[in-house]
Amino acid sequence: MNLPTVFNRIIARTITYFGRGLLAVTPVGLTIYVIYSIFVWVDGLVPIMIPGLGVLIMLGIILGVGLLVSTVVPQSFVNLLEGSIKHLPLVSLIYFALKDLLSAFVGDKKKFNQPVLVTVNRQS
């Protein structure tokens, strides 16, 4: 093999690994950033400095939104909102990846509700 071919393969693999790493890290990092931003914003709304109050308020807001989406907000509105998100390239990727991940553990159709035992045979 000549040197330019090896170099091109190394560059191509590096770009591929970087892209995969970016796809793996972005949803987690973005989620942490959004939660942190909401926490700082909610904590700034309260004039009294009480440790943990921002977390309690944020949990209450999330609980309230969950209650509204489950009872008051019609499913057609949620579907319309998701349809709009579907047309935004990077946002839709992050949104639906997180939605699928969360629905696997918390949603109505839990996919991980039964433990399994996997035997791995190691051959020396």
Tab-separated table of C-alpha atoms in Angstrom, residues 18-87:
chain	number	residue	atom	x	y	z
A	18	PHE	CA	-15.803	11.458	15.427
A	19	GLY	CA	-19.266	11.492	13.832
A	20	ARG	CA	-20.404	8.452	15.801
A	21	GLY	CA	-19.029	9.903	19.010
A	22	LEU	CA	-20.789	13.178	18.318
A	23	LEU	CA	-24.077	11.351	17.750
A	24	ALA	CA	-23.615	9.479	21.028
A	25	VAL	CA	-22.605	12.495	23.129
A	26	THR	CA	-24.916	15.180	21.715
A	27	PRO	CA	-28.261	13.918	23.095
A	28	VAL	CA	-26.812	13.385	26.554
A	29	GLY	CA	-24.938	16.689	26.588
A	30	LEU	CA	-27.901	18.606	25.227
A	31	THR	CA	-30.222	17.064	27.802
A	32	ILE	CA	-27.854	17.946	30.637
A	33	TYR	CA	-27.505	21.482	29.284
A	34	VAL	CA	-31.270	21.994	28.972
A	35	ILE	CA	-31.961	20.629	32.464
A	36	TYR	CA	-29.175	22.768	33.926
A	37	SER	CA	-30.450	25.879	32.104
A	38	ILE	CA	-33.996	25.310	33.353
A	39	PHE	CA	-32.681	24.728	36.873
A	40	VAL	CA	-30.666	27.977	36.838
A	41	TRP	CA	-33.643	29.891	35.392
A	42	VAL	CA	-36.083	28.500	37.982
A	43	ASP	CA	-33.594	29.066	40.796
A	44	GLY	CA	-33.241	32.705	39.686
A	45	LEU	CA	-37.017	33.237	39.866
A	46	VAL	CA	-37.122	32.528	43.591
A	47	PRO	CA	-35.886	35.543	45.602
A	48	ILE	CA	-35.145	33.500	48.733
A	49	MET	CA	-32.021	31.331	48.669
A	50	ILE	CA	-33.169	27.921	49.940
A	51	PRO	CA	-30.933	24.963	49.000
A	52	GLY	CA	-32.788	22.425	46.865
A	53	LEU	CA	-35.813	24.632	46.202
A	54	GLY	CA	-34.937	24.975	42.508
A	55	VAL	CA	-34.811	21.194	42.150
A	56	LEU	CA	-38.182	20.802	43.866
A	57	ILE	CA	-39.761	23.485	41.679
A	58	MET	CA	-38.290	21.909	38.538
A	59	LEU	CA	-39.593	18.466	39.533
A	60	GLY	CA	-43.010	20.026	40.175
A	61	ILE	CA	-42.994	21.676	36.741
A	62	ILE	CA	-42.058	18.386	35.047
A	63	LEU	CA	-44.794	16.597	37.009
A	64	GLY	CA	-47.302	19.289	36.016
A	65	VAL	CA	-46.376	19.054	32.334
A	66	GLY	CA	-46.731	15.267	32.511
A	67	LEU	CA	-50.168	15.662	34.084
A	68	LEU	CA	-51.251	18.163	31.418
A	69	VAL	CA	-50.020	16.009	28.545
A	70	SER	CA	-51.739	12.941	30.014
A	71	THR	CA	-55.113	14.539	30.748
A	72	VAL	CA	-55.765	17.979	29.243
A	73	VAL	CA	-53.688	18.354	26.070
A	74	PRO	CA	-55.224	16.271	23.255
A	75	GLN	CA	-53.055	13.648	21.583
A	76	SER	CA	-53.674	15.290	18.201
A	77	PHE	CA	-51.862	18.426	19.423
A	78	VAL	CA	-48.904	16.337	20.605
A	79	ASN	CA	-48.848	14.571	17.206
A	80	LEU	CA	-48.948	17.948	15.423
A	81	LEU	CA	-46.026	19.182	17.525
A	82	GLU	CA	-44.027	16.017	16.820
A	83	GLY	CA	-44.836	16.348	13.117
A	84	SER	CA	-43.355	19.844	13.165
A	85	ILE	CA	-40.246	18.617	14.975
A	86	LYS	CA	-39.830	15.855	12.379
A	87	HIS	CA	-38.973	18.490	9.736
